[in-house]
mmCIF file of C-alpha atoms in Angstrom:
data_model
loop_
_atom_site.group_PDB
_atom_site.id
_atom_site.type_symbol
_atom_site.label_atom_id
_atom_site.label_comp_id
_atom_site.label_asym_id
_atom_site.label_seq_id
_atom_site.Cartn_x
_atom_site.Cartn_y
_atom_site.Cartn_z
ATOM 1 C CA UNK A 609 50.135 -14.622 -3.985
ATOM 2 C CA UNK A 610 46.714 -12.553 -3.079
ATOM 3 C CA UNK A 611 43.787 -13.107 -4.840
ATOM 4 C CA UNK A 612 41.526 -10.242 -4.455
ATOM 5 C CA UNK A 613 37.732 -11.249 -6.237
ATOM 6 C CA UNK A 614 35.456 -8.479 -7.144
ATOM 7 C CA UNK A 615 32.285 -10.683 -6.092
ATOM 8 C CA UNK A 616 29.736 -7.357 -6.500
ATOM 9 C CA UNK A 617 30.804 -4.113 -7.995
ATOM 10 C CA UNK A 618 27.667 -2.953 -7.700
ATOM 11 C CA UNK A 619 26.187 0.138 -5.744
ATOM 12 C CA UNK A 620 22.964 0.951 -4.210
ATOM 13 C CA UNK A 621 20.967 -1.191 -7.172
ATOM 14 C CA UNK A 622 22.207 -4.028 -8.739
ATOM 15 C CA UNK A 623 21.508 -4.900 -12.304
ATOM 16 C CA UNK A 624 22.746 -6.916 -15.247
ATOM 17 C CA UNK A 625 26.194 -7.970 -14.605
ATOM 18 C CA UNK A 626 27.044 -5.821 -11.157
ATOM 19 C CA UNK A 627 25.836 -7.376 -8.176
ATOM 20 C CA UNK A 628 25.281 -6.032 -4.717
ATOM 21 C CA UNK A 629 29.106 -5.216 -3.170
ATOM 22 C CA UNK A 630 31.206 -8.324 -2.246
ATOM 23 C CA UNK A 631 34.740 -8.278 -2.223
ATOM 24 C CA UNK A 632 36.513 -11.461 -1.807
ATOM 25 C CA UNK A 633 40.718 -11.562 -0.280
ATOM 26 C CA UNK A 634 42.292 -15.439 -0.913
ATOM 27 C CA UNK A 635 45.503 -15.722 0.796
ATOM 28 C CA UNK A 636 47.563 -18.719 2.108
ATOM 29 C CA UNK A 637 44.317 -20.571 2.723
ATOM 30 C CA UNK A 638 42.430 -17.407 4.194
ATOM 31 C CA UNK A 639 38.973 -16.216 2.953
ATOM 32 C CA UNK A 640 38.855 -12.648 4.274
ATOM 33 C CA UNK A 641 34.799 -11.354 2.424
ATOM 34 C CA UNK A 642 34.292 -7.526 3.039
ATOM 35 C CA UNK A 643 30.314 -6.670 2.490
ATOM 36 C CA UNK A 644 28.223 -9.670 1.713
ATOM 37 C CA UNK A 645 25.203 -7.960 -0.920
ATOM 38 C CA UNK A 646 22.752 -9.827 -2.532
ATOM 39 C CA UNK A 647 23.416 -12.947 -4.331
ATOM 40 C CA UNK A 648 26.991 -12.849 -2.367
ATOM 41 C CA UNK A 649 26.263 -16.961 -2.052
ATOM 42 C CA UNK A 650 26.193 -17.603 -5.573
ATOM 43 C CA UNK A 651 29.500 -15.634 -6.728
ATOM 44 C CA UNK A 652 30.965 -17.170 -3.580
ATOM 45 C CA UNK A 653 30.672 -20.898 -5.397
ATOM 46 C CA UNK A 654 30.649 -19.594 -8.732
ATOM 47 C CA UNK A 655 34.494 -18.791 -7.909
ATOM 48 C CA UNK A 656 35.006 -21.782 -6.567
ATOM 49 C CA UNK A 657 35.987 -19.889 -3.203
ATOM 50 C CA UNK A 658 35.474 -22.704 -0.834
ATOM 51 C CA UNK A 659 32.446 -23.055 1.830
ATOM 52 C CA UNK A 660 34.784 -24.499 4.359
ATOM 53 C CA UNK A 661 37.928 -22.533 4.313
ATOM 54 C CA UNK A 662 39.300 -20.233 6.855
ATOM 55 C CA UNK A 663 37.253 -17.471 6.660
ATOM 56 C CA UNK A 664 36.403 -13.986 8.020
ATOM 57 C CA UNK A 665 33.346 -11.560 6.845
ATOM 58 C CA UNK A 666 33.656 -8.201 7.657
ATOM 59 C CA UNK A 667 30.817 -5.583 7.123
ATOM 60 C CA UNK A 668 31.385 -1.894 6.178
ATOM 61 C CA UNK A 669 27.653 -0.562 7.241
ATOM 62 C CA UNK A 670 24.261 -1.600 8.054
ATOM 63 C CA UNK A 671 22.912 -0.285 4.396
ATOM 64 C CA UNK A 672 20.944 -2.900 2.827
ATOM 65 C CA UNK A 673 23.217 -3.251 -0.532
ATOM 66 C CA UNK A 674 26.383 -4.586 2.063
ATOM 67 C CA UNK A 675 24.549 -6.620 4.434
ATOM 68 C CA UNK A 676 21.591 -8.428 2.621
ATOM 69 C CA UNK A 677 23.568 -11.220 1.379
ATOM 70 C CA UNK A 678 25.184 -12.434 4.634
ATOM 71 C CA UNK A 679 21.750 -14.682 5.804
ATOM 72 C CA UNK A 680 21.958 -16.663 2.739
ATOM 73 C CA UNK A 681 25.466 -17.363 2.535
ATOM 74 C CA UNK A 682 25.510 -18.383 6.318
ATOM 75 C CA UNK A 683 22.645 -20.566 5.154
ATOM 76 C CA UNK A 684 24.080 -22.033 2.111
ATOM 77 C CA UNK A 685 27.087 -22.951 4.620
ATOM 78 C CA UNK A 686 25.215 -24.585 6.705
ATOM 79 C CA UNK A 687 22.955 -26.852 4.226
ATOM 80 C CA UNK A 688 26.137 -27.692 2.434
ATOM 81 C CA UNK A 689 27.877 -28.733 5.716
ATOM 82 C CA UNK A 690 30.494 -26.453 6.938
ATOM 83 C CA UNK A 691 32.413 -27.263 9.580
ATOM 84 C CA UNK A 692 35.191 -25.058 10.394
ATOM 85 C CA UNK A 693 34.160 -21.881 13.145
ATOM 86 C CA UNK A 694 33.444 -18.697 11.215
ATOM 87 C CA UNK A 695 33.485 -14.739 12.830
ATOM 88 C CA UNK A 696 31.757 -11.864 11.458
ATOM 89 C CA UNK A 697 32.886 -8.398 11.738
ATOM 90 C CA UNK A 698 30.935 -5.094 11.268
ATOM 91 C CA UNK A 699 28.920 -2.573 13.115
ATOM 92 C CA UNK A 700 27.348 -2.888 16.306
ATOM 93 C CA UNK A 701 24.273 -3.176 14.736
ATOM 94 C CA UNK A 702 25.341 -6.233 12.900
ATOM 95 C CA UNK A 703 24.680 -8.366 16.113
ATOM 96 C CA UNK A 704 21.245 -7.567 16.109
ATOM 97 C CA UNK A 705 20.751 -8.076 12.128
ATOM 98 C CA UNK A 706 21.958 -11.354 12.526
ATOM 99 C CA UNK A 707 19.813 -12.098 15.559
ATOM 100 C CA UNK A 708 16.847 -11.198 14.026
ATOM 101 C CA UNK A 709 17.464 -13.519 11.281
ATOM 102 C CA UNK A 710 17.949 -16.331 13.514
ATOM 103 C CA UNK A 711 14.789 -15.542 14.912
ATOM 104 C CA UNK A 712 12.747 -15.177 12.083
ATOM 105 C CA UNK A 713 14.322 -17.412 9.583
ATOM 106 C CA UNK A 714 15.383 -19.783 11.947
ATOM 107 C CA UNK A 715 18.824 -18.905 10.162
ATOM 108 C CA UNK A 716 20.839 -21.222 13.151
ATOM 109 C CA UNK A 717 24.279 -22.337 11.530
ATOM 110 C CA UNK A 718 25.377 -25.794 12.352
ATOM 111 C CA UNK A 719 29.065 -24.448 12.840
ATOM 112 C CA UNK A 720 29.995 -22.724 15.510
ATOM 113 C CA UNK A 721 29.794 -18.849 14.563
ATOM 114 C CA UNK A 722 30.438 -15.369 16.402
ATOM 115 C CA UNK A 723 29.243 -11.934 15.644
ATOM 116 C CA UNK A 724 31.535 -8.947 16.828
ATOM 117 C CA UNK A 725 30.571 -5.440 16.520
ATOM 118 C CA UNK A 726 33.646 -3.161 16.409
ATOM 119 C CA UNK A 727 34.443 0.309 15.969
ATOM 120 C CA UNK A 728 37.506 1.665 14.319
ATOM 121 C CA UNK A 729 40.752 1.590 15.294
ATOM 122 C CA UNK A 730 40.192 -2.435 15.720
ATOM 123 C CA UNK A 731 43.053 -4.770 14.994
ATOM 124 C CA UNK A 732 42.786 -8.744 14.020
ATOM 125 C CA UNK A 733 45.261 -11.301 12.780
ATOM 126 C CA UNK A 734 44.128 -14.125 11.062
ATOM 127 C CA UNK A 735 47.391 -16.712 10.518
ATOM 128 C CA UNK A 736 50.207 -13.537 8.973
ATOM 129 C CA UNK A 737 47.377 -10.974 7.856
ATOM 130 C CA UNK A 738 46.552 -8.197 10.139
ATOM 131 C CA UNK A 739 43.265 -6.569 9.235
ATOM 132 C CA UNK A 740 42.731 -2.952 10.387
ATOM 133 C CA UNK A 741 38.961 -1.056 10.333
ATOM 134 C CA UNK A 742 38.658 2.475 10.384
ATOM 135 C CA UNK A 743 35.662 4.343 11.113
ATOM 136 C CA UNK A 744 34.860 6.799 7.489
ATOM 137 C CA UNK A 745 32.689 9.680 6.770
ATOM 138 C CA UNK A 746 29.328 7.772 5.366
ATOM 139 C CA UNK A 747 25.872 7.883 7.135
ATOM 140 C CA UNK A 748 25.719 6.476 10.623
ATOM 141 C CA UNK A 749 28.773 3.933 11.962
ATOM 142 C CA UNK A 750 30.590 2.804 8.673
ATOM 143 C CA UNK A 751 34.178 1.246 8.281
ATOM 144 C CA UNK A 752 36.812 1.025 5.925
ATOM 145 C CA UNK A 753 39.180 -1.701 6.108
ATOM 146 C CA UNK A 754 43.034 -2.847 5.580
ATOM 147 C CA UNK A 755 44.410 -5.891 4.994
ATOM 148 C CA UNK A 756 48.573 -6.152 5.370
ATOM 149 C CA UNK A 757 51.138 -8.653 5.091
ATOM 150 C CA UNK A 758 54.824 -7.945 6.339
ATOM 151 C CA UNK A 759 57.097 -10.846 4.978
ATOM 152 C CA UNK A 760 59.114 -11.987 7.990
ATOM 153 C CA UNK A 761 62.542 -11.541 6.300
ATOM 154 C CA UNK A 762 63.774 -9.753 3.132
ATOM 155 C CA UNK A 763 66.190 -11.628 0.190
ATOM 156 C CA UNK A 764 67.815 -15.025 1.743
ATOM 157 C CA UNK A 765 71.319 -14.487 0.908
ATOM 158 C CA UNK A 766 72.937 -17.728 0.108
ATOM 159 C CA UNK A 767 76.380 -16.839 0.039
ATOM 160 C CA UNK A 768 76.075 -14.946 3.494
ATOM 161 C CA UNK A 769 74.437 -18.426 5.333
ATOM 162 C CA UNK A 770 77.312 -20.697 3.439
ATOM 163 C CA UNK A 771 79.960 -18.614 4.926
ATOM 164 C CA UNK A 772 78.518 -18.257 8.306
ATOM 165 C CA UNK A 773 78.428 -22.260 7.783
ATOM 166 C CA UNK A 774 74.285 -22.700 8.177
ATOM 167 C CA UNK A 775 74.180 -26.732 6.101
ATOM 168 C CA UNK A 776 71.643 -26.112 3.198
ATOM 169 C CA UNK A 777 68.169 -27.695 4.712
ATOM 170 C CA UNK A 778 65.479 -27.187 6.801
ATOM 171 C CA UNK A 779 67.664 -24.309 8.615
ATOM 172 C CA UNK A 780 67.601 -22.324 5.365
ATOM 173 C CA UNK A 781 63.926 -22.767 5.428
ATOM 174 C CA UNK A 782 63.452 -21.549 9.297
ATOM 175 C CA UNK A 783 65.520 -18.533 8.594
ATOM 176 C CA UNK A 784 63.912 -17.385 5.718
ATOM 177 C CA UNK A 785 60.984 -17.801 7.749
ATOM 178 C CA UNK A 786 62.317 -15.104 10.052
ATOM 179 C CA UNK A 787 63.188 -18.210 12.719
ATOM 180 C CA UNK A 788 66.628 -18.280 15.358
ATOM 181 C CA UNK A 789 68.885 -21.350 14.753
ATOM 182 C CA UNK A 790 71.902 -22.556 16.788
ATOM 183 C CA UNK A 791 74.334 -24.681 14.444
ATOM 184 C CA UNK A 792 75.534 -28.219 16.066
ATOM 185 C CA UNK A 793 78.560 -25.888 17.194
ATOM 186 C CA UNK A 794 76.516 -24.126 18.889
ATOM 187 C CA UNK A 795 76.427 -20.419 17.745
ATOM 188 C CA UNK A 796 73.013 -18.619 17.065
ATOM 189 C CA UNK A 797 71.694 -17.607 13.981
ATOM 190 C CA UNK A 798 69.733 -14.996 13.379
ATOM 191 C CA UNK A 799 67.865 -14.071 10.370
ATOM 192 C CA UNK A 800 68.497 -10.574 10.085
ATOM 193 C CA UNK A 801 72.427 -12.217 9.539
ATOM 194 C CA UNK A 802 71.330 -14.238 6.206
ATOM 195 C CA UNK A 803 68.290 -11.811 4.517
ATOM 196 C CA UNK A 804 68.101 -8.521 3.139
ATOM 197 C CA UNK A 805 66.138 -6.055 4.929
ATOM 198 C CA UNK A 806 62.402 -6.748 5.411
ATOM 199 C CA UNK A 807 60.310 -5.411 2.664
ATOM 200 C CA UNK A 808 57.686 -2.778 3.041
ATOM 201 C CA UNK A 809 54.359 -4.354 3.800
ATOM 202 C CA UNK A 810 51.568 -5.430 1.612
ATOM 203 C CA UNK A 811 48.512 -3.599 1.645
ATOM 204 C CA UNK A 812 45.109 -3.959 0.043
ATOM 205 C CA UNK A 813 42.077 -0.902 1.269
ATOM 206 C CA UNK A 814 38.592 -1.121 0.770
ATOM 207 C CA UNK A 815 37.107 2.096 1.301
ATOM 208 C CA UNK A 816 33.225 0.578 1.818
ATOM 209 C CA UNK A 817 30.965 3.604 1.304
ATOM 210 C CA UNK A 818 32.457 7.117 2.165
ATOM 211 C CA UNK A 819 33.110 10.371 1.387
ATOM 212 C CA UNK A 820 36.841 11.421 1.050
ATOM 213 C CA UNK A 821 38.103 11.164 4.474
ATOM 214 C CA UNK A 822 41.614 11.624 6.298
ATOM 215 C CA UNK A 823 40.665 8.128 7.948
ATOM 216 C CA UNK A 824 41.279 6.528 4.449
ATOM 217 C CA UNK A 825 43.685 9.124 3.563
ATOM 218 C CA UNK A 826 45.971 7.426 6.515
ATOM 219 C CA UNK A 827 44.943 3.679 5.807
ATOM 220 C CA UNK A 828 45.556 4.019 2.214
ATOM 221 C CA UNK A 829 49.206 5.186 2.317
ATOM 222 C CA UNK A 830 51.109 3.334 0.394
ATOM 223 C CA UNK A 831 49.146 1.002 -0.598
ATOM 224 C CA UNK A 832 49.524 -1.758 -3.425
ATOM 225 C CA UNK A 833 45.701 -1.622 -4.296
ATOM 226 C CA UNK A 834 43.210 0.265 -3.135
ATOM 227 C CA UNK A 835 39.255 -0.837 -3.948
ATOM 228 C CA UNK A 836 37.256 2.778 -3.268
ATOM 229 C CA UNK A 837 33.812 3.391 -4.094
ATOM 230 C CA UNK A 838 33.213 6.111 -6.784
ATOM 231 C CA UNK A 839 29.403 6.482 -6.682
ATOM 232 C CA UNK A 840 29.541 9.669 -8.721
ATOM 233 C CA UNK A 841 31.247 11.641 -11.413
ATOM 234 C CA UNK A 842 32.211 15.335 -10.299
ATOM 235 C CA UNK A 843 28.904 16.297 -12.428
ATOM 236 C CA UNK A 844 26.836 14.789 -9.265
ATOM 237 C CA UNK A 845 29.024 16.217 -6.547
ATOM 238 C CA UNK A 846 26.339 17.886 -5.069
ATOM 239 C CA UNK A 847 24.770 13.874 -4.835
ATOM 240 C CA UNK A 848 27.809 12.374 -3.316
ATOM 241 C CA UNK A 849 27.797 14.945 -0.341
ATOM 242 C CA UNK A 850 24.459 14.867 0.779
ATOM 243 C CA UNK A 851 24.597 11.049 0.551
ATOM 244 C CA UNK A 852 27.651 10.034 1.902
ATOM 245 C CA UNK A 853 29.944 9.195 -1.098
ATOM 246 C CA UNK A 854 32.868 9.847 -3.572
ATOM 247 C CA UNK A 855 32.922 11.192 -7.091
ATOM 248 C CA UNK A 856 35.818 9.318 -9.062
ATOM 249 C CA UNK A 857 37.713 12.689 -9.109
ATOM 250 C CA UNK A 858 38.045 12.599 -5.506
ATOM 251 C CA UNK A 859 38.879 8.979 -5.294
ATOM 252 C CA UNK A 860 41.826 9.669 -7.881
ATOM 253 C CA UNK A 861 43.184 12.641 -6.149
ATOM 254 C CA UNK A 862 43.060 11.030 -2.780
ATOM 255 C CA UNK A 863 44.969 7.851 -4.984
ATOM 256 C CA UNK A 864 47.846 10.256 -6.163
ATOM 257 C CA UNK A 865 48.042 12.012 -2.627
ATOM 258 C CA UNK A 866 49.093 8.813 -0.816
ATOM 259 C CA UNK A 867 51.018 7.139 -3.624
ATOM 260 C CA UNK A 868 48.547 3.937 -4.375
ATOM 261 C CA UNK A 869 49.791 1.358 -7.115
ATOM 262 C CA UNK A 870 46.328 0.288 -8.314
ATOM 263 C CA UNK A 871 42.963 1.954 -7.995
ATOM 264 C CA UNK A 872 39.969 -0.042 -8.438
ATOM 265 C CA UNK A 873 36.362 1.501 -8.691
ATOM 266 C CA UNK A 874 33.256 0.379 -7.737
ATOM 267 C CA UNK A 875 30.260 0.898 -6.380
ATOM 268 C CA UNK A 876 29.352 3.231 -9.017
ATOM 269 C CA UNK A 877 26.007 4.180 -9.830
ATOM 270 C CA UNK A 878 23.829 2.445 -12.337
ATOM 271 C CA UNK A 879 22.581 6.015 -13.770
ATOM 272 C CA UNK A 880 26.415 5.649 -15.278
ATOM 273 C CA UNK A 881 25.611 2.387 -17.058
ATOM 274 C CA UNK A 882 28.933 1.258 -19.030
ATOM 275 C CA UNK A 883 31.058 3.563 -16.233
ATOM 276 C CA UNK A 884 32.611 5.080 -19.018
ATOM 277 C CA UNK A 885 32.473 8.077 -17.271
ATOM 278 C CA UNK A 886 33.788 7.577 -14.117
ATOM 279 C CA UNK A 887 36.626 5.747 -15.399
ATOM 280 C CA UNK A 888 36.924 8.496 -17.992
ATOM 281 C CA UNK A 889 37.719 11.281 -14.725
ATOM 282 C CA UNK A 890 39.319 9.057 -12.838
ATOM 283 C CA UNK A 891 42.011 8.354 -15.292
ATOM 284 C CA UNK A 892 42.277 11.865 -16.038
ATOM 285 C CA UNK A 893 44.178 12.386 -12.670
ATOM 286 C CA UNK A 894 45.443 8.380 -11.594
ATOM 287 C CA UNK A 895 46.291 6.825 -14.897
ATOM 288 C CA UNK A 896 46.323 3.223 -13.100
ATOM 289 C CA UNK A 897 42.905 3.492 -12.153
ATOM 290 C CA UNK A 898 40.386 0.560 -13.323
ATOM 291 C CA UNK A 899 36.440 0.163 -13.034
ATOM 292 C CA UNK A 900 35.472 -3.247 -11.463
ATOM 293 C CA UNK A 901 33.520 -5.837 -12.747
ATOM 294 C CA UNK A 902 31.572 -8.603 -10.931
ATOM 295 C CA UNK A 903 34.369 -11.843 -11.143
ATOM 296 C CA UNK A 904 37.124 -9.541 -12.069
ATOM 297 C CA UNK A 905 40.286 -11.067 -10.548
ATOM 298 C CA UNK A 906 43.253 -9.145 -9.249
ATOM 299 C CA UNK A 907 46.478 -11.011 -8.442
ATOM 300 C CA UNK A 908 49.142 -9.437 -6.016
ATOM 301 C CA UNK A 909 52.334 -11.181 -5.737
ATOM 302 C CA UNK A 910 54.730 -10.437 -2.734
ATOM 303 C CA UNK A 911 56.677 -8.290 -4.922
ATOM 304 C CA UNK A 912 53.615 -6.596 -5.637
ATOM 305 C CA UNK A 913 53.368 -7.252 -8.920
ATOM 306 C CA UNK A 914 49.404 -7.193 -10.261
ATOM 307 C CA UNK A 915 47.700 -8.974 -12.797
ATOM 308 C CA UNK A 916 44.006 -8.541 -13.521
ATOM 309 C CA UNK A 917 42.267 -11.546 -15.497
ATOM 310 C CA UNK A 918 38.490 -12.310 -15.799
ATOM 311 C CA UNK A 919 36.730 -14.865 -14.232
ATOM 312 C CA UNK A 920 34.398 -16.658 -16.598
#
């Protein structure tokens, strides 16, 4: 099961309710963050996320509503006594940022920490996730990211391992892990002989700040939810291409074009208030379109099944 955390839903200011954006992946003991805003520190503990799990942070851009957050929450790691290694992902100019801080803060962690910058077409695995960044159409070096699981085997098909004489047990359990076995006859066993066919993958896309782009056009395919900023409503269009960003119509047409299950939109602009209005187009064209809230949680089983609750 995936746990995807809306942390910040926020864009550009934050104000009652929507923080800065922060959006927080659980999976299989992972904590994969992607933009760390203001205040990122507090919704981290108000969801009970952790302070010493796994964890990756990856940056979209070097705009102050992404990045302003990360100093405090490596702080509030450190005072409340992390210990596990922690890497942050983002823009060159990340490594600097960071730097800085350290210098003027004195923002040292007491675990052992690395900064990367990266540019797009950059791969990582962290335990089974694969996390791909993409290089989109905002204002100087910005990234949109992937995150995808691929089950190692479909279906295990009892019937097939009792009659290829596999003894129920740990054997089951390494073959439906997508694991050889030789029997104590010795024949081989593989697990494409005792599962279904290997499901398509899991994906979850967040666009970080953009205009419509073929870059998320490609990493979006397919995928089971896709979290896309929709600064503007078509009446602003004019806004969202000088700046660098997405109406909700676009965002919804680009969400039908490569067959998404769930939209999510954020990073609208407070001049929209409620969001009424951006939901309002966006549904329009993508009826399974939904407006984010700060501690909104979506759950994504792997038979990609959602379920959107409320964190109180």
């Amino acid at each position: 099961m995936f746990e995807i955390i809306i942390l910040g839903s926020g864009g550009s200011i934050p104000v009652e309710g929507r923080n800065h954006p922060a959006v927080l992946v659980r999976f299989e003991g992972w904590n994969l963050l992607f933009d760390a805003g203001e205040d990122v520190q507090r919704q981290y503990e108000r969801v009970n996320a952790g302070l010493n799990k796994r964890t990756a942070i990856f940056i979209s851009h070097m705009h102050a509503d992404h990045v302003l957050g990360l100093p405090g929450l490596l702080l509030r790691m450190s005072l409340l006594d992390r210990l596990r290694p922690l890497d942050v992902y983002g823009p060159p100019g990340l490594i600097d940022f960071v730097r800085v801080s350290q210098d003027t803060i004195r923002l040292g962690t007491t675990f052992e920490s690395k900064v990367y910058g990266i540019s797009g077409g950059t791969k990582l695995s962290f335990g089974e996730l694969q996390v791909e960044a993409v290089e989109v159409d905002h204002r100087g070096i910005a990234f949109g990211y992937k995150v995808e699981y691929q089950r190692p085997t479909g279906t295990f098909l009892v019937e097939k391992a009792q009659k290829l004489g596999v003894p129920k047990g740990p054997l089951w359990g390494k073959l439906a892990e997508g694991h050889e076995v030789k029997l104590s006859d010795g024949r081989s066993i593989r697990p494409e002989d005792v599962t279904e066919p290997k499901p398509s993958p899991l994906r979850i896309v967040y666009s970080g700040d953009t205009r419509p782009c073929d870059a998320i056009r490609h990493l979006a395919k397919d995928a089971n939810v896709l979290i896309h900023e929709a600064m503007y409503s078509s009446t602003h269009s004019d806004l969202a291409e000088e700046r660098g960003h997405s109406t909700a119509k676009d965002v919804a047409e680009l969400a039908l074009e490569v067959n998404v299950d769930l939209l999510v939109l954020t990073h609208y602009s407070p001049r929209y208030e409620d969001g009424s209005e951006i939901i309002s187009e966006a549904k329009q064209i993508f009826p399974n379109s939904i407006l984010a809230r700060d501690l909104m949680k979506i759950e994504l089983s792997l038979d990609g099944e959602t379920s959107i609750s409320q964190i109180e």
